[in-house]
Short mmCIF file of C-alpha atoms in Angstrom, two decimals:
data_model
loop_
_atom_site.label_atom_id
_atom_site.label_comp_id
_atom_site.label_asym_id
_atom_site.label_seq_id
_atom_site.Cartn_x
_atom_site.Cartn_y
_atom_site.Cartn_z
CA UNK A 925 -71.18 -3.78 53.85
CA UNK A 926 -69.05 -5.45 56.52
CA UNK A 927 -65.79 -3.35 57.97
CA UNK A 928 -63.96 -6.23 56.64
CA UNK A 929 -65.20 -6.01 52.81
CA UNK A 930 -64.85 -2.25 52.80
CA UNK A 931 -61.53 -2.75 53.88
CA UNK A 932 -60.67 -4.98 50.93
CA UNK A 933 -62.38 -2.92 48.43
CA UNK A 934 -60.50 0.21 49.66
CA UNK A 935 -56.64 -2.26 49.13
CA UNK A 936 -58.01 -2.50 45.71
CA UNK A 937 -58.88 1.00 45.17
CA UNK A 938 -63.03 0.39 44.93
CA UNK A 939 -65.61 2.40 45.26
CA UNK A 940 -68.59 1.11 47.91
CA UNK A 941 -70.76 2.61 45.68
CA UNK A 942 -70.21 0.30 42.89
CA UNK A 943 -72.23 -1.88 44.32
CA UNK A 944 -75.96 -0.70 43.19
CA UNK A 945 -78.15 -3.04 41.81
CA UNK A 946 -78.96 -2.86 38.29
CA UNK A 947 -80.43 -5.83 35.60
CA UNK A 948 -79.76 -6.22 32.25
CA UNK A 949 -81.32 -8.39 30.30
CA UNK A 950 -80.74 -10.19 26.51
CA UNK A 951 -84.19 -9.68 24.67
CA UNK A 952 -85.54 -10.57 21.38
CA UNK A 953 -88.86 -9.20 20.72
CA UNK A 954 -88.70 -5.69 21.94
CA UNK A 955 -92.25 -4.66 21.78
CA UNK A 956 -94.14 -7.84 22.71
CA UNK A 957 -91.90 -7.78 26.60
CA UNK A 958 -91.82 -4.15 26.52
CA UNK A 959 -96.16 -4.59 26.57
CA UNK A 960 -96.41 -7.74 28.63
CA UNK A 961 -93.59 -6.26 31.16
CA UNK A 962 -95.75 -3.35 31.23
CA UNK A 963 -92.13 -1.21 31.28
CA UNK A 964 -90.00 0.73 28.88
CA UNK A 965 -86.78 -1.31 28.22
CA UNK A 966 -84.12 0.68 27.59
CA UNK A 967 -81.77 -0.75 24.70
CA UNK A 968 -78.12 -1.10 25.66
CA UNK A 969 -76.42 0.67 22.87
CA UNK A 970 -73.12 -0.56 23.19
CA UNK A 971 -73.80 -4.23 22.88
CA UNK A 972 -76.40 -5.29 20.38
CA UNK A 973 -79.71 -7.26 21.05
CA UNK A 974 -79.33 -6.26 24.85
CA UNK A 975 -81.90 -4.29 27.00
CA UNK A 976 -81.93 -3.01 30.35
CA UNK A 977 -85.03 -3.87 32.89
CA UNK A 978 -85.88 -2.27 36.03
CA UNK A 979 -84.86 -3.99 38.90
CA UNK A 980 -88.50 -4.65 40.55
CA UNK A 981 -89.05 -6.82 37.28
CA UNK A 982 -88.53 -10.46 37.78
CA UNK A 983 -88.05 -12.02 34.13
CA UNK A 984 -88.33 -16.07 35.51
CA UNK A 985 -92.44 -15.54 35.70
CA UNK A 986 -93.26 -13.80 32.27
CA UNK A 987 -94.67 -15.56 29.63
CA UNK A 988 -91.65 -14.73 27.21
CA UNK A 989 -89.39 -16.14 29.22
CA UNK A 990 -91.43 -19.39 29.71
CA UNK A 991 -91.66 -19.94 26.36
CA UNK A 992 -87.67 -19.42 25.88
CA UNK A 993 -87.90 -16.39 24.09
CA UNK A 994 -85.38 -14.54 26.54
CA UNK A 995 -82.42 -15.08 29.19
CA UNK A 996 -80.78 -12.85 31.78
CA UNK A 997 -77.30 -11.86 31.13
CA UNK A 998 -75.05 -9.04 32.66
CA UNK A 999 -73.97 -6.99 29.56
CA UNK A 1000 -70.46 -7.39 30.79
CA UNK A 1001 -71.17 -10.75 30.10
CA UNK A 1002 -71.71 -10.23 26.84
CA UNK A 1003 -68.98 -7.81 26.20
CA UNK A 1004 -66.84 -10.69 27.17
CA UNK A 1005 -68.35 -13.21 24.79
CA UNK A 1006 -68.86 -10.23 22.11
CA UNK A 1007 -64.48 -9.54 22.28
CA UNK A 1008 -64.02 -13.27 21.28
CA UNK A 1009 -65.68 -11.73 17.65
CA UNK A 1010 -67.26 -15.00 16.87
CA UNK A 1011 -68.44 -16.07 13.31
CA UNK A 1012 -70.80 -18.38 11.65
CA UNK A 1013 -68.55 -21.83 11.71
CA UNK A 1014 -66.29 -21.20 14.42
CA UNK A 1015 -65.44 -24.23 16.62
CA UNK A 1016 -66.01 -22.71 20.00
CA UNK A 1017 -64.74 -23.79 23.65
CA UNK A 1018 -66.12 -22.60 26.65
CA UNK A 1019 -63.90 -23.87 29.24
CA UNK A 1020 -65.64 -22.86 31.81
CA UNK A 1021 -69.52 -23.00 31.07
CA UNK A 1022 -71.79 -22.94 33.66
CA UNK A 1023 -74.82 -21.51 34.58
CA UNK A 1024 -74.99 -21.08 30.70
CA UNK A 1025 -76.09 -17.69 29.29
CA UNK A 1026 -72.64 -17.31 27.55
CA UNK A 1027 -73.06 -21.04 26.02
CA UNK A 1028 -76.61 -19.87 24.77
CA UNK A 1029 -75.29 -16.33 23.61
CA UNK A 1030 -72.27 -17.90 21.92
CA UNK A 1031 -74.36 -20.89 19.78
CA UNK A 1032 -76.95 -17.47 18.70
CA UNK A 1033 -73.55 -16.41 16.94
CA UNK A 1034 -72.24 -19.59 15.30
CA UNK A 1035 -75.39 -19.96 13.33
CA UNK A 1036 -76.26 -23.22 11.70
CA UNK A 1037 -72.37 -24.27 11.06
CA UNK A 1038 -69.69 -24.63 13.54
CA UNK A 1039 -69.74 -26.28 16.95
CA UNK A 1040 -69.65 -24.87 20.96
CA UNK A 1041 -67.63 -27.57 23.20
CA UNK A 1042 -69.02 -26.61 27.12
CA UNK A 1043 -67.22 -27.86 29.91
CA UNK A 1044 -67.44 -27.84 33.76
CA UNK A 1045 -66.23 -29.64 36.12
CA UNK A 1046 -69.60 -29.77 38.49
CA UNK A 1047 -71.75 -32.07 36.97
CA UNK A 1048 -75.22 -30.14 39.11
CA UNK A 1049 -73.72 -27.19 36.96
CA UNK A 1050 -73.13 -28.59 33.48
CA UNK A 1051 -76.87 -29.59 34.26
CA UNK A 1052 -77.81 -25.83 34.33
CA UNK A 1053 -75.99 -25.43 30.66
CA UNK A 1054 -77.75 -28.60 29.35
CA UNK A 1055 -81.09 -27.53 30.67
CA UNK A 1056 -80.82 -23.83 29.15
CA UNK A 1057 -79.59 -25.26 25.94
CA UNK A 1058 -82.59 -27.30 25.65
CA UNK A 1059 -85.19 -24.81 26.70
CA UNK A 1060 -83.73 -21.86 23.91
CA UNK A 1061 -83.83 -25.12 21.42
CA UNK A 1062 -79.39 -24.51 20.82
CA UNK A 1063 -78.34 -27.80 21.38
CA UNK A 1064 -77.97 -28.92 17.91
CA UNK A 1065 -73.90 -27.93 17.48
CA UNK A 1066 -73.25 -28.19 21.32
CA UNK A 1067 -71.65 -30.86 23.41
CA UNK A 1068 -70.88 -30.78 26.92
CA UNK A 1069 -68.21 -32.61 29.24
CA UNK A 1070 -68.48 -33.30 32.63
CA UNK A 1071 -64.60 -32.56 33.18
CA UNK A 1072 -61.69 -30.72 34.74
CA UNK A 1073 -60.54 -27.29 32.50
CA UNK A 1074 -57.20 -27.46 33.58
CA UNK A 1075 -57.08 -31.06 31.91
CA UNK A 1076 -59.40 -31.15 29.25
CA UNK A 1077 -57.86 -32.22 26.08
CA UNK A 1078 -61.04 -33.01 23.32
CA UNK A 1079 -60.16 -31.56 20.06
CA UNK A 1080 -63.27 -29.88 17.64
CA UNK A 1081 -65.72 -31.72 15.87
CA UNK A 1082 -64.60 -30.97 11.87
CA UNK A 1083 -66.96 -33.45 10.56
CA UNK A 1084 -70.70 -32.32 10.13
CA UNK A 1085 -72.58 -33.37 12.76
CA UNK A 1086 -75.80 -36.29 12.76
CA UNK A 1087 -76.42 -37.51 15.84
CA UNK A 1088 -79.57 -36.68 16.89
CA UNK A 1089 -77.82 -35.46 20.50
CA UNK A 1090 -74.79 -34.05 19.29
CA UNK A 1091 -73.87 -33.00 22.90
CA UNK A 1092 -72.01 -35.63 25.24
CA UNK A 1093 -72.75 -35.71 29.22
CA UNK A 1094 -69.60 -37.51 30.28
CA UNK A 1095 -68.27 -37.77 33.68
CA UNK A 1096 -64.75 -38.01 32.42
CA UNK A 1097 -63.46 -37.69 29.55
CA UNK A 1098 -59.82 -39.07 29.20
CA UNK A 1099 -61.12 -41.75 26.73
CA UNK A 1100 -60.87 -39.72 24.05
CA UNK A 1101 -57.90 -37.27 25.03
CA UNK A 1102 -55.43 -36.37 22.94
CA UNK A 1103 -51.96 -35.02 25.08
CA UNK A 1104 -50.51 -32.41 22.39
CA UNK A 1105 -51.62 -31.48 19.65
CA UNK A 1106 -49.18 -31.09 16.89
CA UNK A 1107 -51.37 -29.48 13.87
CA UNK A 1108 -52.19 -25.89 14.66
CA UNK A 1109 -55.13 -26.77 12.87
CA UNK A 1110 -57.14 -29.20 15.34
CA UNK A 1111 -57.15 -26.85 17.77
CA UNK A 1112 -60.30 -24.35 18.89
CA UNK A 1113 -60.75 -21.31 16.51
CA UNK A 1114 -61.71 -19.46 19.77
CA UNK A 1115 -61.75 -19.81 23.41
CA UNK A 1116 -63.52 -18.69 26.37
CA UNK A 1117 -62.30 -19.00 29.93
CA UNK A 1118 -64.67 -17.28 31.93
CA UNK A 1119 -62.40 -18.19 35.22
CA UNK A 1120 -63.72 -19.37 38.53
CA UNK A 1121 -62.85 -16.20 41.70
CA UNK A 1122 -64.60 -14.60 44.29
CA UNK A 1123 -67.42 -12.93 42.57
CA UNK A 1124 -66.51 -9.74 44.23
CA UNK A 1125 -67.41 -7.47 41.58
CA UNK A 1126 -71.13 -9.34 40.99
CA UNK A 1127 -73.64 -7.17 42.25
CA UNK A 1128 -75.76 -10.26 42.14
CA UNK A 1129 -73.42 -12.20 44.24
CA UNK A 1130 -72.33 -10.37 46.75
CA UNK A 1131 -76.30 -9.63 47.62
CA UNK A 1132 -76.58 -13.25 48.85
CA UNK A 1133 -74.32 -12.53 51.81
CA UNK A 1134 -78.14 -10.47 53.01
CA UNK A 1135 -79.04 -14.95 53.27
CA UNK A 1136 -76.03 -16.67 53.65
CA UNK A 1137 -74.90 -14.21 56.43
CA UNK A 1138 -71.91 -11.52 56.26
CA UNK A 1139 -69.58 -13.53 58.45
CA UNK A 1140 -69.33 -16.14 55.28
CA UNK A 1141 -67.75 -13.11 53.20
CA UNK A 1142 -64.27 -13.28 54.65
CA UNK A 1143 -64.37 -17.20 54.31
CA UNK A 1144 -65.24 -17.17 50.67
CA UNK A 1145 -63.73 -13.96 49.43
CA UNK A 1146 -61.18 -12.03 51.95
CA UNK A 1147 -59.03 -15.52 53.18
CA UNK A 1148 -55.86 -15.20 51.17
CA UNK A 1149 -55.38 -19.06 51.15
CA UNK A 1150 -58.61 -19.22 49.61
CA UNK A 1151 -57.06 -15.88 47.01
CA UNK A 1152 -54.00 -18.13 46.39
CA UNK A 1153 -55.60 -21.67 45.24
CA UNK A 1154 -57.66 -19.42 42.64
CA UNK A 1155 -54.91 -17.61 41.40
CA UNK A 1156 -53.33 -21.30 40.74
CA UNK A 1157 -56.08 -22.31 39.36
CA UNK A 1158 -56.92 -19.28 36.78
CA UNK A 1159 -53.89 -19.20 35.51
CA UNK A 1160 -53.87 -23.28 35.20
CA UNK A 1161 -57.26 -22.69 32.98
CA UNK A 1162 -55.78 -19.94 31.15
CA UNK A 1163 -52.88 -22.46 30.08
CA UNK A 1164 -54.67 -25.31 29.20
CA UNK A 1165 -56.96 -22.80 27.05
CA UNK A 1166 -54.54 -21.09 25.66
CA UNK A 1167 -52.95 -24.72 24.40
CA UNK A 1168 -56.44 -25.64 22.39
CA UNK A 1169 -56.50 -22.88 20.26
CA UNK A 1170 -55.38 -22.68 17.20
CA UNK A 1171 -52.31 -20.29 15.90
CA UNK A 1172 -53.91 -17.26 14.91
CA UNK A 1173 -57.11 -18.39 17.24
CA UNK A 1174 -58.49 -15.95 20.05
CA UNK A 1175 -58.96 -16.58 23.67
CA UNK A 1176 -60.66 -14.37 25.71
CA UNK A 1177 -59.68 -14.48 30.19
CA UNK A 1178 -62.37 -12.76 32.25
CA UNK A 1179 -63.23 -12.89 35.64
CA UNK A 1180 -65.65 -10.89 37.65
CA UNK A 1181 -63.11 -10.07 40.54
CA UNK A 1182 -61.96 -6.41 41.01
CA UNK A 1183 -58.84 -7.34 42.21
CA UNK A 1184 -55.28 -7.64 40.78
CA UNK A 1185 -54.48 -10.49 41.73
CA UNK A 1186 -57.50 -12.64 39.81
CA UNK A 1187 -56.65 -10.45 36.93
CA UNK A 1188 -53.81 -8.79 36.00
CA UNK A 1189 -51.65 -10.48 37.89
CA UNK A 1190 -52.75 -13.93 36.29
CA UNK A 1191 -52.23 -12.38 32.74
CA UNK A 1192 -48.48 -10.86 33.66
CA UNK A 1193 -47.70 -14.68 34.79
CA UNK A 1194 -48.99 -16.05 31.82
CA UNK A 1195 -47.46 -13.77 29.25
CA UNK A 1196 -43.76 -14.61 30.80
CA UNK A 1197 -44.23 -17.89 30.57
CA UNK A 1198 -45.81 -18.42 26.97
CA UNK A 1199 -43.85 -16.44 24.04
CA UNK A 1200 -46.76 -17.21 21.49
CA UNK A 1201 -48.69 -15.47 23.88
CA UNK A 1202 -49.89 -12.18 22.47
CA UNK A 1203 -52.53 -9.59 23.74
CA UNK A 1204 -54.76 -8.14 20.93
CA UNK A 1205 -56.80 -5.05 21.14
CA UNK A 1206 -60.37 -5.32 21.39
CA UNK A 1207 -61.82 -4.01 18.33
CA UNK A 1208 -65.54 -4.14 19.36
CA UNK A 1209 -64.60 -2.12 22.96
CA UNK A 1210 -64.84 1.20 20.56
CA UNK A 1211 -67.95 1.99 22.92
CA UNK A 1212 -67.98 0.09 25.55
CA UNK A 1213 -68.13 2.09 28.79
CA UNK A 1214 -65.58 0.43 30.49
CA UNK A 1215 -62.07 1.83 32.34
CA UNK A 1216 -58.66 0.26 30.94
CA UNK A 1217 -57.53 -2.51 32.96
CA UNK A 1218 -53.44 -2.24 34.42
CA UNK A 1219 -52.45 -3.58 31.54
CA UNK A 1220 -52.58 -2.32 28.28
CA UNK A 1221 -55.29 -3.52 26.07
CA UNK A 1222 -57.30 -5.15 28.91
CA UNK A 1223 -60.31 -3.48 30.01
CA UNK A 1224 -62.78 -3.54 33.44
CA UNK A 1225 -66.09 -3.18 34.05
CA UNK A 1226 -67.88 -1.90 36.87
CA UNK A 1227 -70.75 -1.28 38.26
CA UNK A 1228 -70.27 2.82 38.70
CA UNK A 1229 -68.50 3.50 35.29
CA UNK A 1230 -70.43 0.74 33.24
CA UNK A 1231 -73.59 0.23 34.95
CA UNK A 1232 -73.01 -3.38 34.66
CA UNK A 1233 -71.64 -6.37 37.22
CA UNK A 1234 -67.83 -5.95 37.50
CA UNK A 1235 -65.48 -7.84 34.90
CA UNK A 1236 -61.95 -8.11 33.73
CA UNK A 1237 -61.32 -9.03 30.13
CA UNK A 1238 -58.17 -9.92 28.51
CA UNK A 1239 -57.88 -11.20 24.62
CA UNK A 1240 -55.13 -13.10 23.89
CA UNK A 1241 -53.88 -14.30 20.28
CA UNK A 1242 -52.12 -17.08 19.54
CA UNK A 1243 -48.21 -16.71 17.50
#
């Protein structure tokens, strides 16, 4: 690692070390990839329905994952869509969905009722979710929007659903916005705003300085002008999220930063400024082996203590 990055992680009190490669891996079908992997998968007892895969396996050429029977997905990934606690027919948003395994692992849980809203504001990445969404054969109470997070403003869909494409590929969708919303009840029963950062706590992401070359790091990670517009524009998502739910709704914040800043520091903001604002405790985090985060009831991952990519999660409730 670059003088530069160990620099940073030493300001925010990281180990180096953290940054090991592991892969974990949502599977279905234990013994069937277990014998065409030709490896023991190790089941992830924390978080249910996840194995572990050694790192030399490469999922994207198996047969099981041709034939959408699996998707890769950090477990702290999971953890973060598993604290949202969702239920056969909730109405789901995911404000921020792209690439798409949290869409996929959030419509698994909503069963045959209830809908998933995805939105993103790149339109190349929304075409990741759709494209996932289609291979695991999910898109039947899904719709995604082409649209900005901090703006968004579609309510649920209460009504059941029979268009034959239930999900929406707009560009913009202001048509159909509605500016407050006055009945606690139109709002989202949960939220997820899995925020745009730096990535610094991805194991996966901070490998692809090796291509795109070290000197990039500083640009898109260590600039504090860069650190600054993020911080604006968490805490932007985190508001508009926070006003689709519905009273007594949960929304789940997570980024996979290590710093303060992207995470605790967003929160503390955010909790001043919105008295129906509460933090809840994370019921399923029982076993999860994850640290505390700085402030009470929010928790971090990381790659030494949890064996996973690093993530802060906070669950918010709403008064």
């Amino acid at each position: 690692l670059p003088e530069a990055f160990l620099d940073f992680l030493k300001e925010n009190g990281v180990d180096p070390s953290i940054y090991t490669p592991r892969y974990i891996r949502l599977k279905p079908g234990i013994q069937q990839l277990e014998a065409e992997f030709k490896s023991k998968l190790e089941k992830v007892g924390w978080l249910p329905n996840f194995y572990s895969l050694p790192p030399q396996i490469h999922i994207a050429n198996s047969m099981a994952y041709k034939e959408g029977k699996i998707y890769g997905i950090d477990a702290a990934s999971g953890a973060a869509v598993s604290a949202l606690n969702v239920s056969e027919g909730d109405h789901v948003l995911d404000l921020c969905a792209a690439p798409g395994a949290k869409l996929c692992m959030t419509l698994d849980l909503i069963g045959n009722s209830g809908s998933v809203t995805g939105v993103d504001v790149a339109r190349h990445r929304l075409a990741a979710c759709r494209t996932m969404i289609q291979k695991y054969a999910l898109g039947d109470r899904c719709r995604l929007f082409v649209a900005d997070g901090t703006t968004f403003s579609l309510i649920p869909v209460f009504k059941e659903w029979t268009s034959k494409r239930p999900w929406k590929e707009r560009k913009n969708a202001k048509k159909a916005r509605v500016i407050g919303l006055s009945r606690t009840e139109l709002g989202y029963d949960k939220v997820l705003v899995d925020a745009e950062c730096t990535h610094d706590g991805s194991i996966r992401h901070i490998q692809k300085f090796d291509h795109w070359g070290w000197e990039t790091l500083e640009r898109r990670v260590l600039d504090a002008e860069r650190t600054d517009s993020l911080t604006v524009l968490q805490f932007r998502l985190l508001s508009n999220g926070f006003r689709l739910l519905k009273v007594g709704g949960s929304l789940v914040y997570s980024t996979c930063s290590l710093t303060a800043a992207q995470n605790e520091d967003v929160v503390e903001q955010f909790l001043r400024e919105n008295a129906s604002a509460e933090l809840q405790e994370i019921d399923a985090a029982t076993n999860w082996p994850c640290k505390s985060g700085g402030i009470p009831k929010t928790l971090r991952f990381d790659p030494l203590t949890s064996q996973t990519s690093g993530l802060f999660v906070a669950k918010f409730t709403k008064l």
